[in-house]
Amino acid sequence: METRHSLRMMVFASLMAALIAVGSYLAVPVGPVPIVLQNLFVLLAGLLLGGRWAAASVAVFLLAGACGLPVFANGTAGLGRLIGPTGGYLIGYLAAAFLVGIMAEKANQRVALEVLAMVIGSMVVYAFGVPWLALVTGMPLDKAIAVGLYPFLIGDAFKIAAAIPISRAVRPLMRTMPGIVVAPINGERA
Amino acid sequence: MNIIEIKNITHRFANGRSGLNNISMDIARGQFVVLAGANGSGKTTLLRHFNGLMTPQQGVIIVDGVNVADDPVRARRTIGMVFQDTDTQIVGETVYDEVAFGPENLCWPRSVVNKAVQTALDQMGLVHLSDQSPHLLSGGERRRLTIAGILAMNPSVLVFDEPFANLDYPGVRDVLRRIVALHQEGHTIVIAAHDLEKVIAHAQRLIILSKGCVAADGAPNELLPSVEDFDIRRPIELSFGHAVQSWLN
Amino acid sequence: MAELSVFAYRQGNSAAHRLDPRIKLISISLLSAAILAAQAAGLFVATGLIIGATIYCRVSLRQIGHELRWLLFMLAAVWGIRALVTPGETLFSWSVFSVSRTGVLTGAIICWRWVIIIFLGLTVSVTTRTEDIRAAVEWFLRPFPWLSPHRIGTMIGLLVRFIPVILTHAREMGAAQRARCVENRKNPIYRLRVLGLPLLRRTFVTADHLTIAMEARCYGQGRTAYAWHFGREDGIVLVGMVLLSSVISFC
Ligand SMILES: Nc1ncnc2c1ncn2[C@@H]1O[C@H](COP(=O)(O)OP(=O)(O)O)[C@@H](O)[C@H]1O
Ligand SMILES: [Mg+2]
């Protein structure tokens, strides 16, 4: 039987995955490049859920999309999205969520370490995304960096700055379930 | 024969706040009970003790002769619980899958699951919507869907937490009519509500909670004149010397 | 977004709807792999297949074009970049830019493959219920019990169920904030915070309620097995797809 804690983490991770999917539709317009919230939610999944569940969250999102469920931007689905020019970023989310998650677990809410974790996480996304972009388009790597990395750096900095207060505000909600003293269910002692 | 027996339960929240204070009550099989109280009086907290979703620090709850702490799954099969917010309790991606969720969790054979789902959809008038996404239903339809999801598990007690919240007039009448029909089929009904006018005409018993304690418990006619003492609005008909009217007429 | 787009499941009773979802997933995986390996001749065969499938699914091409406009734009960009950066025999040139023949050709092939694979995904999305895809995924994961297929299946279900719910919340919230002139606030960190935080908070509260509601309905490790219908047609389709994939990849 599931313990209440693992059931709850599973539901958190699933809804976080839904939030990541919705994130591709949400943008804050700043300057010429709108800041899309999708990777903010990936970073937050890492901060809030820890490495294992954050990775599960992104993995379920990718798996559902790869199998034809309309979860990617504009409701598209299927392998086509993952092997397209931007597919590398999506795969990078998986590694990023996991890395941010395990580093955040170690960081113990120290801001500097959490920021460092998210900086590394963001770079990991590009480490997957940019070479793939170069490969698919045939661009040399420096050009791929120019179009696939530089334009997003400022936005990423803003997202990292916003992720800290957001995670601070949400963490207390996760500690105990409202109305529930974390109790064993189905006879199992949690 | 009592289907639910509650003996001196006390619940204290994790933060030390007191939620329920020495509550006792017996609910007879087939009874139609309204549990009333102002917001924050402890209705939801009490209901969640019925099927072991919350556990008391003191006291016992016995459902159909068995202590809930010993077998919460049995209590959850006996007591179907419809929560207040429809959006946050619907699990399935289609109406059909949502209703099948409970029976599938009970590992019933596929044919039995299909039959139970069809019956429940039929009872709630949702058969034509079975492939629809729950998100696209109207408020009343969504409320009926949550009830169907419970009915498919074939419970003998139906517990509703604020079932009329956010419903328009036709929606309230529709849901109320179906609840009354379920009572006539023999289900025990417990409805938690902060206002009485919509449902009290059908109730056989009124229990009033106040600050986590049972403030009054008895026949609706006897308690109605004094409900305003407990921050519950008295149905308007009483002020004109009439009996309370059913919303179904 | 699920129901706002042409890519959502549409009810129907066609052969494609009735096909075993496992066969569908195997088929598109095989075909996708074949298409990635294919050259022009193979792509012509696949294109014919896709056009047939799209007509069969009765999705209007105009709607698809509209939905996919960003994707098509990206595609055009990829083609353009390929044409410009690939060295080779110059087709024509203009100031510092020169378009190479190999660039145009390889670019065309790559984009073509991509379009076909996207359309393949589309045919599955349109003809398969979430529940069926989820059951198929669970089935494929069965050899790996440490991945807990049952749990992954549930997570996929919840993901699909909550996308429209969260999207609606987000739109409502955005409208409410614009009604109070949030657009006058230029600080992007502030904007990200006021959009992200309430959404996240609401999502976590929703998750808590959902956990309780699932427990109340006896959610556990066990579950009624999905009713598979593997028939003769499914076998025929599977064999056909294997043959077709080999044809596409080798010609
Ligand atoms: N997890 C919790 N921790 C502390 N207090 C709580 C918790 N859950 C509920 N409460 C408080 O307990 C009281 C009773 O809540 P509830 O049972 O939801 O009331 P009702 O359903 O009658 O409106 C309220 O004052 C509420 O604020
Ligand atoms: Mg309540």
XYZ file of C-alpha atoms and ligand atoms in Angstrom:
718
model
C 0.000 0.000 0.000
C 1.069 3.560 -0.667
C 1.847 5.533 2.418
C 0.148 8.865 2.581
C 3.499 10.567 2.210
C 4.460 8.831 -1.001
C 0.970 9.266 -2.436
C 1.159 12.953 -1.651
C 4.598 13.340 -3.241
C 3.334 11.514 -6.296
C 0.397 13.904 -6.623
C 2.720 16.892 -6.126
C 5.024 15.614 -8.846
C 2.133 14.995 -11.242
C 0.687 18.442 -10.731
C 4.127 19.982 -11.032
C 4.398 18.202 -14.384
C 1.075 19.746 -15.394
C 2.392 23.126 -14.312
C 5.512 22.617 -16.432
C 3.279 21.769 -19.385
C 1.128 24.856 -18.810
C 4.287 26.927 -18.319
C 4.952 26.965 -22.028
C 1.816 29.089 -22.414
C 2.617 31.571 -19.682
C 4.962 34.428 -20.361
C 5.855 37.738 -18.837
C 6.588 40.224 -21.582
C 9.882 41.956 -20.907
C 11.728 43.634 -23.744
C 11.842 41.821 -27.056
C 11.973 38.239 -25.724
C 8.986 37.233 -23.580
C 10.088 35.306 -20.494
C 8.365 31.939 -20.649
C 7.638 30.344 -17.289
C 8.239 26.735 -18.256
C 11.813 26.427 -17.031
C 11.007 28.446 -13.911
C 8.678 25.600 -12.968
C 11.390 23.056 -13.786
C 13.756 24.811 -11.374
C 11.007 25.041 -8.763
C 10.254 21.350 -9.130
C 13.871 20.722 -8.193
C 13.825 23.104 -5.242
C 10.518 21.913 -3.836
C 10.354 18.205 -4.610
C 13.977 17.106 -4.301
C 15.970 15.259 -6.943
C 14.073 12.031 -7.254
C 10.559 13.403 -7.441
C 11.553 16.388 -9.564
C 13.108 14.034 -12.089
C 9.982 11.875 -11.945
C 7.876 14.955 -12.597
C 9.798 15.990 -15.723
C 10.164 12.380 -16.882
C 6.404 11.841 -16.764
C 5.909 15.053 -18.726
C 8.363 13.908 -21.410
C 7.075 10.349 -21.461
C 3.477 11.464 -21.878
C 4.498 13.793 -24.702
C 6.618 11.173 -26.442
C 3.705 8.739 -26.383
C 1.374 11.131 -28.126
C -0.438 12.949 -25.323
C -0.814 16.649 -26.100
C 1.362 18.122 -23.358
C 3.977 20.066 -25.300
C 3.587 23.674 -26.394
C 0.599 24.291 -28.675
C -0.770 20.899 -27.823
C 1.701 19.110 -30.042
C 2.893 15.728 -29.064
C 4.963 12.841 -30.121
C 8.555 12.098 -30.814
C 8.585 14.866 -33.432
C 8.838 17.426 -30.717
C 11.674 15.697 -28.927
C 13.803 15.251 -32.029
C 13.040 18.744 -33.364
C 15.455 21.668 -32.970
C 14.216 22.473 -29.446
C 14.080 18.861 -28.253
C 17.470 19.117 -26.552
C 16.131 21.710 -24.126
C 13.281 19.409 -23.135
C 15.678 16.561 -22.425
C 17.890 19.034 -20.573
C 14.957 19.805 -18.230
C 15.142 16.251 -16.948
C 18.805 16.488 -16.012
C 18.337 19.996 -14.635
C 15.396 19.083 -12.399
C 17.333 16.145 -11.006
C 20.531 18.109 -10.400
C 18.791 21.124 -8.883
C 16.817 18.709 -6.730
C 19.737 16.828 -5.257
C 21.742 20.015 -4.766
C 18.778 21.725 -3.082
C 18.386 18.776 -0.746
C 21.989 19.297 0.319
C 21.679 23.093 0.367
C 19.301 22.996 3.307
C 17.660 26.286 2.249
C 20.876 28.296 2.121
C 20.157 30.908 -0.527
C 23.629 31.024 -2.058
C 23.706 27.270 -2.583
C 20.186 27.224 -4.009
C 21.101 29.967 -6.458
C 24.218 28.036 -7.408
C 22.128 24.898 -7.932
C 19.760 26.765 -10.228
C 22.601 28.378 -12.181
C 24.106 24.955 -12.753
C 20.676 23.572 -13.595
C 20.044 26.282 -16.180
C 23.434 25.672 -17.747
C 22.675 21.964 -17.951
C 19.541 22.756 -19.965
C 21.713 24.586 -22.482
C 24.353 21.880 -22.389
C 21.723 19.587 -23.877
C 19.779 22.157 -25.871
C 22.450 24.071 -27.747
C 24.495 21.191 -29.209
C 21.286 19.530 -30.333
C 20.138 22.774 -31.926
C 23.492 22.992 -33.708
C 23.243 19.406 -34.837
C 19.709 19.705 -36.208
C 20.229 23.036 -37.931
C 23.803 22.354 -39.038
C 24.872 25.647 -37.477
C 28.367 25.929 -36.080
C 28.358 25.834 -32.291
C 29.158 29.519 -31.839
C 26.169 30.540 -33.937
C 23.964 28.073 -32.065
C 25.098 29.659 -28.814
C 24.289 33.081 -30.201
C 20.694 32.175 -31.006
C 20.048 29.407 -28.484
C 21.722 30.641 -25.326
C 22.544 34.357 -25.100
C 19.010 35.694 -25.697
C 17.697 33.726 -22.725
C 20.347 34.424 -20.118
C 18.786 37.590 -18.733
C 15.417 35.893 -18.446
C 17.045 32.992 -16.650
C 18.631 35.331 -14.145
C 15.211 36.846 -13.440
C 13.714 33.402 -13.030
C 16.366 32.324 -10.573
C 15.799 35.513 -8.614
C 12.050 34.884 -8.538
C 12.358 31.186 -7.707
C 13.928 31.878 -4.312
C 11.030 33.848 -2.767
C 8.494 31.577 -4.446
C 10.027 28.428 -2.974
C 10.269 30.109 0.431
C 6.555 30.851 0.356
C 5.456 27.429 -0.845
C 7.641 25.226 1.361
C 5.552 25.699 4.520
C 2.553 24.361 2.585
C 4.437 21.161 1.917
C 5.519 20.475 5.439
C 2.230 19.219 6.766
C -0.931 18.547 5.005
C -3.665 20.996 5.958
C -6.066 19.362 8.315
C -3.989 16.241 8.626
C -1.573 15.057 11.208
C 0.599 12.898 8.980
C -1.078 9.646 9.813
C -0.526 6.061 8.798
C -3.107 4.739 6.399
C -4.297 1.273 5.609
C -2.771 -0.122 8.726
C 0.757 0.729 7.635
C 2.933 2.635 10.079
C 4.562 5.351 8.026
C -29.050 -0.358 14.093
C -26.402 2.351 13.930
C -24.164 2.440 10.915
C -21.836 5.056 12.402
C -20.988 5.280 16.085
C -18.732 8.012 17.331
C -17.552 7.842 20.911
C -15.907 10.809 22.587
C -13.524 11.808 19.826
C -11.096 14.680 20.234
C -8.857 15.971 17.478
C -6.015 18.398 17.880
C -4.210 19.734 14.793
C -0.476 19.487 14.282
C -0.099 23.145 15.276
C -1.774 22.518 18.620
C -5.131 24.036 17.691
C -8.146 22.171 18.900
C -10.350 20.891 16.055
C -12.898 18.617 17.689
C -13.769 18.414 21.312
C -15.229 15.284 22.859
C -17.790 14.556 20.160
C -20.187 11.645 20.372
C -23.005 10.707 18.054
C -24.690 7.668 16.567
C -26.130 7.725 13.087
C -28.836 5.198 12.349
C -28.933 3.262 9.097
C -31.087 5.076 6.536
C -31.165 8.366 8.393
C -30.976 11.734 6.596
C -28.738 13.929 8.753
C -27.788 17.548 8.283
C -24.611 18.638 10.024
C -24.735 22.409 10.318
C -22.374 24.990 11.660
C -20.670 28.250 10.815
C -17.479 28.245 8.751
C -14.668 26.850 10.859
C -16.957 25.044 13.294
C -15.329 21.695 12.480
C -17.743 20.052 10.016
C -15.099 19.027 7.499
C -12.771 17.862 10.246
C -15.494 15.671 11.716
C -16.499 14.157 8.373
C -12.919 13.181 7.616
C -12.849 11.104 10.768
C -15.716 8.952 9.477
C -13.509 7.035 7.053
C -10.111 7.332 8.633
C -8.765 10.204 6.544
C -8.018 11.841 9.867
C -7.393 10.039 13.104
C -8.534 11.273 16.502
C -6.171 11.616 19.451
C -8.881 10.200 21.670
C -12.052 8.232 21.144
C -13.177 5.685 18.585
C -15.257 5.659 15.423
C -17.119 2.493 14.570
C -18.544 2.047 11.111
C -20.887 -0.842 10.496
C -19.642 -2.593 13.595
C -15.906 -2.289 12.862
C -13.433 0.170 14.342
C -12.234 2.506 11.567
C -8.684 2.489 12.919
C -8.532 -1.278 12.369
C -9.791 -1.282 8.799
C -9.945 2.128 7.115
C -10.386 0.606 3.654
C -13.595 -1.057 4.766
C -14.833 2.265 6.162
C -14.009 3.952 2.857
C -16.047 1.379 0.977
C -18.976 1.734 3.340
C -18.892 5.535 3.384
C -18.766 7.388 0.101
C -17.475 10.900 0.596
C -18.117 13.808 -1.759
C -15.787 16.704 -1.032
C -16.589 20.374 -1.262
C -14.392 21.424 -4.173
C -15.184 19.502 -7.337
C -12.066 20.627 -9.182
C -9.691 19.131 -6.678
C -11.285 15.718 -6.277
C -11.805 14.660 -9.889
C -8.976 12.350 -10.876
C -10.032 10.902 -14.221
C -9.383 12.441 -17.630
C -12.834 11.533 -18.876
C -16.175 11.220 -17.130
C -16.054 7.458 -17.540
C -12.527 7.096 -16.155
C -13.390 9.306 -13.223
C -16.289 7.108 -12.197
C -14.221 3.949 -12.771
C -11.401 5.175 -10.516
C -12.893 3.903 -7.236
C -14.054 0.484 -8.485
C -10.685 -0.056 -10.188
C -8.902 0.715 -6.937
C -10.975 -2.039 -5.363
C -9.609 -4.387 -8.058
C -13.061 -5.474 -9.158
C -13.091 -7.509 -12.394
C -13.403 -5.371 -15.517
C -16.967 -6.456 -16.291
C -18.121 -5.575 -12.783
C -16.387 -2.208 -13.013
C -18.107 -1.444 -16.320
C -21.471 -2.354 -14.902
C -21.005 -0.289 -11.764
C -19.902 2.719 -13.822
C -22.845 2.452 -16.189
C -25.306 2.223 -13.299
C -23.773 5.206 -11.505
C -23.662 7.333 -14.670
C -27.253 6.440 -15.360
C -28.362 7.355 -11.836
C -26.678 10.746 -12.145
C -27.851 11.341 -15.705
C -24.354 11.504 -17.182
C -24.386 8.606 -19.629
C -24.340 10.892 -22.678
C -21.225 12.651 -21.348
C -19.155 9.583 -20.598
C -16.317 10.428 -23.024
C -16.289 14.123 -22.144
C -13.432 15.760 -20.263
C -14.593 16.663 -16.707
C -13.135 20.117 -17.182
C -15.763 20.924 -19.820
C -18.777 20.065 -17.657
C -21.038 22.626 -16.030
C -20.925 23.132 -12.251
C -24.003 20.979 -11.683
C -22.757 18.228 -13.975
C -19.401 18.222 -12.256
C -21.054 17.894 -8.855
C -23.133 14.998 -10.173
C -19.950 13.443 -11.539
C -18.335 13.477 -8.099
C -21.434 11.782 -6.706
C -21.371 9.171 -9.477
C -17.713 8.474 -8.680
C -18.759 7.569 -5.150
C -21.920 5.666 -6.078
C -19.966 3.328 -8.342
C -18.264 1.928 -5.249
C -21.670 1.016 -3.903
C -21.410 2.598 -0.446
C -24.252 2.467 2.048
C -23.549 5.892 3.545
C -23.172 9.028 1.430
C -21.425 11.980 3.009
C -21.566 15.368 1.310
C -19.410 18.308 2.330
C -21.176 21.523 1.260
C -22.734 19.925 -1.823
C -24.483 23.100 -2.937
C -21.471 25.382 -2.932
C -21.138 27.331 -6.194
C -24.272 25.915 -7.783
C -26.977 27.953 -9.502
C -30.664 27.442 -8.671
C -31.345 24.701 -11.226
C -28.062 23.067 -10.208
C -29.068 23.033 -6.534
C -32.480 21.562 -7.353
C -30.989 18.927 -9.600
C -28.417 17.769 -7.067
C -30.921 17.922 -4.202
C -33.445 15.847 -6.128
C -30.849 13.149 -6.712
C -29.715 13.146 -3.086
C -33.326 12.756 -1.929
C -33.797 9.901 -4.401
C -30.679 8.181 -3.062
C -32.067 8.484 0.445
C -35.317 6.896 -0.670
C -33.326 4.017 -2.139
C -32.077 3.326 1.370
C -28.769 5.181 1.586
C -27.815 6.880 4.804
C -27.190 10.560 4.017
C -25.011 13.027 5.908
C -24.824 16.563 4.556
C -22.542 19.218 6.012
C -23.747 22.733 5.292
C -23.360 26.218 6.652
C -26.839 27.243 5.599
C -29.970 25.242 6.054
C -32.579 26.590 3.669
C -31.768 24.355 0.705
C -31.822 21.032 2.448
C -33.473 21.145 5.862
C -36.969 20.332 4.571
C -35.729 16.809 3.772
C -33.705 16.184 6.906
C -34.759 13.841 9.679
C -32.137 15.032 12.077
C -30.134 18.206 12.576
C -26.780 18.279 14.339
C -25.266 21.668 15.052
C -21.546 22.051 15.529
C -20.019 25.070 17.144
C -16.315 25.554 17.873
C -15.625 21.848 17.545
C -18.408 20.752 19.905
C -21.889 19.388 19.312
C -24.060 22.360 20.274
C -27.418 20.766 19.527
C -28.735 17.512 18.152
C -32.349 16.701 17.438
C -35.354 16.987 15.166
C -35.066 19.920 12.720
C -38.425 21.394 13.762
C -37.351 21.672 17.356
C -33.930 23.136 16.688
C -34.727 25.524 13.847
C -36.087 28.387 15.955
C -32.804 28.738 17.826
C -30.207 28.098 15.116
C -29.246 31.767 14.904
C -27.601 31.381 18.313
C -24.986 29.282 16.522
C -24.397 31.685 13.620
C -26.586 29.750 11.204
C -29.226 31.627 9.264
C -32.788 30.594 10.039
C -34.790 29.716 6.894
C -36.856 32.765 6.021
C -40.237 30.976 5.976
C -40.087 30.553 9.742
C -40.159 34.306 10.244
C -43.545 34.374 8.531
C -44.877 31.502 10.594
C -44.724 29.003 7.732
C -43.138 25.580 7.746
C -39.902 25.239 5.762
C -40.447 24.607 2.085
C -38.631 22.030 0.024
C -36.607 23.507 -2.808
C -37.948 20.763 -4.998
C -41.512 22.112 -5.089
C -5.138 23.275 -24.072
C -6.072 19.653 -24.506
C -9.503 20.421 -25.835
C -8.717 23.746 -27.406
C -6.479 22.218 -29.996
C -6.979 20.004 -33.018
C -4.603 17.561 -31.410
C -6.990 16.448 -28.720
C -8.596 13.040 -28.817
C -11.731 12.889 -30.939
C -14.381 10.363 -30.311
C -14.910 7.913 -33.104
C -15.125 4.303 -34.022
C -12.734 4.024 -36.936
C -10.232 1.217 -37.393
C -7.546 3.563 -36.089
C -9.590 4.163 -32.937
C -10.103 0.468 -32.388
C -6.485 -0.490 -32.926
C -4.726 -1.786 -29.830
C -2.912 1.232 -28.316
C 0.254 -0.832 -27.827
C 0.335 -1.521 -31.548
C -0.134 2.182 -32.228
C 2.814 3.124 -30.054
C 5.024 0.421 -31.571
C 3.946 1.500 -35.040
C 4.793 5.164 -34.634
C 8.100 4.314 -32.998
C 9.026 2.024 -35.885
C 7.853 4.474 -38.518
C 9.627 7.388 -36.831
C 12.877 5.452 -36.738
C 12.441 4.462 -40.373
C 11.744 8.037 -41.405
C 14.850 9.280 -39.640
C 16.854 6.866 -41.761
C 14.915 7.449 -44.982
C 15.925 9.391 -48.093
C 13.669 11.176 -50.577
C 12.022 8.070 -52.034
C 11.133 6.690 -48.630
C 9.848 10.076 -47.552
C 7.509 10.173 -50.566
C 6.016 6.868 -49.477
C 5.647 8.121 -45.889
C 4.114 11.394 -47.059
C 1.491 9.532 -49.027
C 0.712 7.532 -45.927
C 0.448 10.642 -43.767
C -1.820 12.504 -46.174
C -4.063 9.470 -46.228
C -4.066 9.290 -42.433
C -4.826 12.992 -42.024
C -7.778 12.797 -44.394
C -8.868 9.665 -42.576
C -8.737 11.448 -39.206
C -10.782 14.302 -40.715
C -8.600 17.049 -39.328
C -8.641 20.071 -41.599
C -5.253 21.029 -42.989
C -5.996 24.698 -42.426
C -6.593 24.114 -38.745
C -3.381 22.138 -38.506
C -1.494 24.903 -40.288
C -2.913 27.406 -37.845
C -2.045 25.316 -34.787
C 1.400 24.540 -36.054
C 2.275 28.018 -37.302
C 5.139 28.431 -34.847
C 6.461 25.031 -35.654
C 6.266 25.727 -39.364
C 8.031 28.999 -38.779
C 10.790 27.218 -36.891
C 10.980 24.677 -39.672
C 11.417 27.388 -42.259
C 14.133 28.915 -40.097
C 15.963 25.609 -39.827
C 15.783 25.143 -43.561
C 17.011 28.672 -44.153
C 19.922 28.274 -41.751
C 20.881 24.933 -43.264
C 20.837 26.431 -46.739
C 23.101 29.268 -45.619
C 25.629 27.504 -43.413
C 26.235 24.273 -45.299
C 29.277 24.556 -47.515
C 29.112 23.276 -51.071
C 28.310 24.230 -54.646
C 26.774 27.719 -54.555
C 23.247 27.947 -55.890
C 23.103 31.734 -55.688
C 24.647 34.364 -53.482
C 23.796 37.824 -52.260
C 26.351 40.059 -50.508
C 27.868 37.910 -47.729
C 25.199 35.216 -47.948
C 25.497 32.265 -50.207
C 23.003 29.485 -50.568
C 24.480 26.086 -51.245
C 22.855 23.333 -53.194
C 23.634 20.641 -50.605
C 22.323 22.944 -47.886
C 18.972 23.353 -49.584
C 18.689 19.643 -50.183
C 19.754 18.372 -46.754
C 17.673 21.090 -45.108
C 14.647 20.010 -47.092
C 15.130 16.372 -46.162
C 15.550 17.137 -42.475
C 12.497 19.380 -42.294
C 10.469 16.942 -44.308
C 11.306 14.091 -41.936
C 10.388 16.284 -39.050
C 6.980 17.246 -40.440
C 6.132 13.629 -41.104
C 7.068 12.544 -37.597
C 4.986 15.332 -36.097
C 2.012 14.260 -38.172
C 2.510 10.678 -37.071
C 2.276 11.807 -33.453
C -0.835 13.732 -34.368
C -2.633 10.687 -35.744
C -2.084 8.891 -32.443
C -3.184 11.866 -30.328
C -6.389 12.267 -32.288
C -7.455 8.628 -32.253
C -6.391 7.415 -28.803
C -7.925 8.067 -25.412
C -5.565 9.137 -22.648
C -6.609 6.093 -20.677
C -5.513 3.808 -23.530
C -2.134 5.488 -23.994
C -1.582 5.339 -20.286
C -2.439 1.643 -20.156
C -0.076 0.976 -23.058
C 2.750 2.851 -21.322
C 2.106 0.853 -18.170
C 2.209 -2.329 -20.192
C 5.538 -1.473 -21.808
C 7.013 -0.625 -18.423
C 5.922 -3.891 -16.860
C 9.302 -5.582 -17.335
C 10.782 -2.824 -15.143
C 8.921 -3.155 -11.841
C 11.378 -0.883 -10.045
C 9.936 1.962 -12.118
C 6.508 1.213 -10.593
C 4.500 1.285 -13.830
C 1.234 1.602 -11.914
C 2.408 4.820 -10.328
C 3.717 6.226 -13.598
C 0.379 5.437 -15.208
C -1.462 7.311 -12.462
C 0.906 10.253 -12.806
C 0.308 10.474 -16.549
C -3.420 10.435 -15.913
C -3.206 13.230 -13.343
C -0.920 15.259 -15.621
C -3.412 15.182 -18.470
C -6.356 15.810 -16.174
C -4.817 18.879 -14.535
C -3.385 20.680 -17.560
C -6.706 22.334 -18.466
C -7.518 23.025 -14.808
C -4.218 24.808 -14.185
C -4.352 26.616 -17.502
C -7.783 27.967 -16.602
C -6.548 29.092 -13.174
C -3.568 30.776 -14.784
C -5.689 32.651 -17.325
C -8.144 33.767 -14.646
C -5.311 34.963 -12.484
C -3.610 36.785 -15.333
C -6.871 38.548 -16.195
C -7.468 39.539 -12.575
C -3.963 40.965 -12.343
C -4.243 42.866 -15.598
C -7.530 44.285 -14.348
C -5.471 45.784 -11.554
C -2.851 47.156 -13.944
C -0.045 44.726 -13.269
C 1.315 45.745 -16.642
C 2.468 49.017 -15.129
C 4.941 47.111 -13.028
C 8.091 46.814 -15.085
C 10.187 44.746 -12.706
C 10.280 41.288 -14.304
C 11.171 39.546 -11.055
C 8.065 41.015 -9.448
C 5.960 39.947 -12.415
C 7.319 36.406 -12.339
C 6.694 36.191 -8.627
C 3.098 37.419 -8.674
C 2.257 35.102 -11.544
C 4.211 32.067 -10.391
C 3.566 32.110 -6.670
C -0.237 32.035 -6.509
C -0.289 29.445 -9.254
C 2.140 27.230 -7.419
C 0.405 27.732 -4.101
C -2.931 26.824 -5.581
C -1.420 23.796 -7.258
C -0.028 22.495 -3.990
C -3.295 23.031 -2.157
C -5.087 21.229 -4.985
C -2.610 18.382 -4.654
C -3.369 18.069 -0.955
C -7.100 17.872 -1.517
C -6.562 15.428 -4.320
C -4.467 13.167 -2.119
C -7.278 12.976 0.424
C -9.912 12.407 -2.245
C -7.846 9.579 -3.739
C -7.418 7.963 -0.350
C -11.131 8.265 0.316
C -11.661 6.226 -2.835
C -9.229 3.521 -1.777
C -6.324 4.353 -4.083
C -3.531 1.837 -3.541
C -1.059 -0.266 -5.441
C -3.628 -2.606 -6.905
C -5.912 -1.771 -9.763
C -8.344 -3.561 -12.078
C -6.380 -4.681 -15.126
C -6.977 -2.870 -18.398
C -9.072 -4.886 -20.837
C -6.820 -5.561 -23.822
C -8.320 -6.575 -27.126
C -5.517 -7.875 -29.264
C -7.279 -9.138 -32.393
C -6.362 -10.380 -35.837
C -6.379 -6.851 -37.292
C -3.871 -5.750 -34.683
C -1.522 -8.543 -35.704
C -1.935 -7.678 -39.370
C -1.279 -3.994 -38.724
C 1.830 -4.826 -36.726
C 3.267 -6.995 -39.510
C 2.278 -4.376 -42.081
C 4.015 -1.634 -40.135
C 7.221 -3.635 -39.807
C 7.241 -4.188 -43.581
C 6.368 -0.577 -44.323
C 9.101 0.679 -42.019
C 11.689 -1.459 -43.744
C 10.512 -0.234 -47.148
C 10.678 3.402 -46.029
C 14.077 3.133 -44.445
C 15.705 1.279 -47.325
C 14.430 3.286 -50.274
N -4.395 21.631 9.488
C -4.969 22.525 10.318
N -4.227 23.109 11.240
C -4.774 24.002 12.079
N -6.065 24.367 12.057
C -6.869 23.819 11.152
C -6.370 22.874 10.220
N -7.388 22.490 9.412
C -8.468 23.164 9.841
N -8.173 23.974 10.869
C -9.100 24.835 11.617
O -10.065 24.038 12.239
C -11.313 24.674 12.237
C -12.366 23.762 11.667
O -12.165 23.613 10.291
P -13.193 22.857 9.337
O -13.441 21.520 9.868
O -12.659 22.941 7.958
O -14.506 23.753 9.476
P -15.822 23.799 8.575
O -15.739 22.683 7.599
O -16.936 23.650 9.548
O -15.862 25.127 7.918
C -11.130 25.956 11.465
O -11.011 27.008 12.371
C -9.842 25.760 10.720
O -9.176 26.962 10.545
Mg -15.675 22.751 5.516
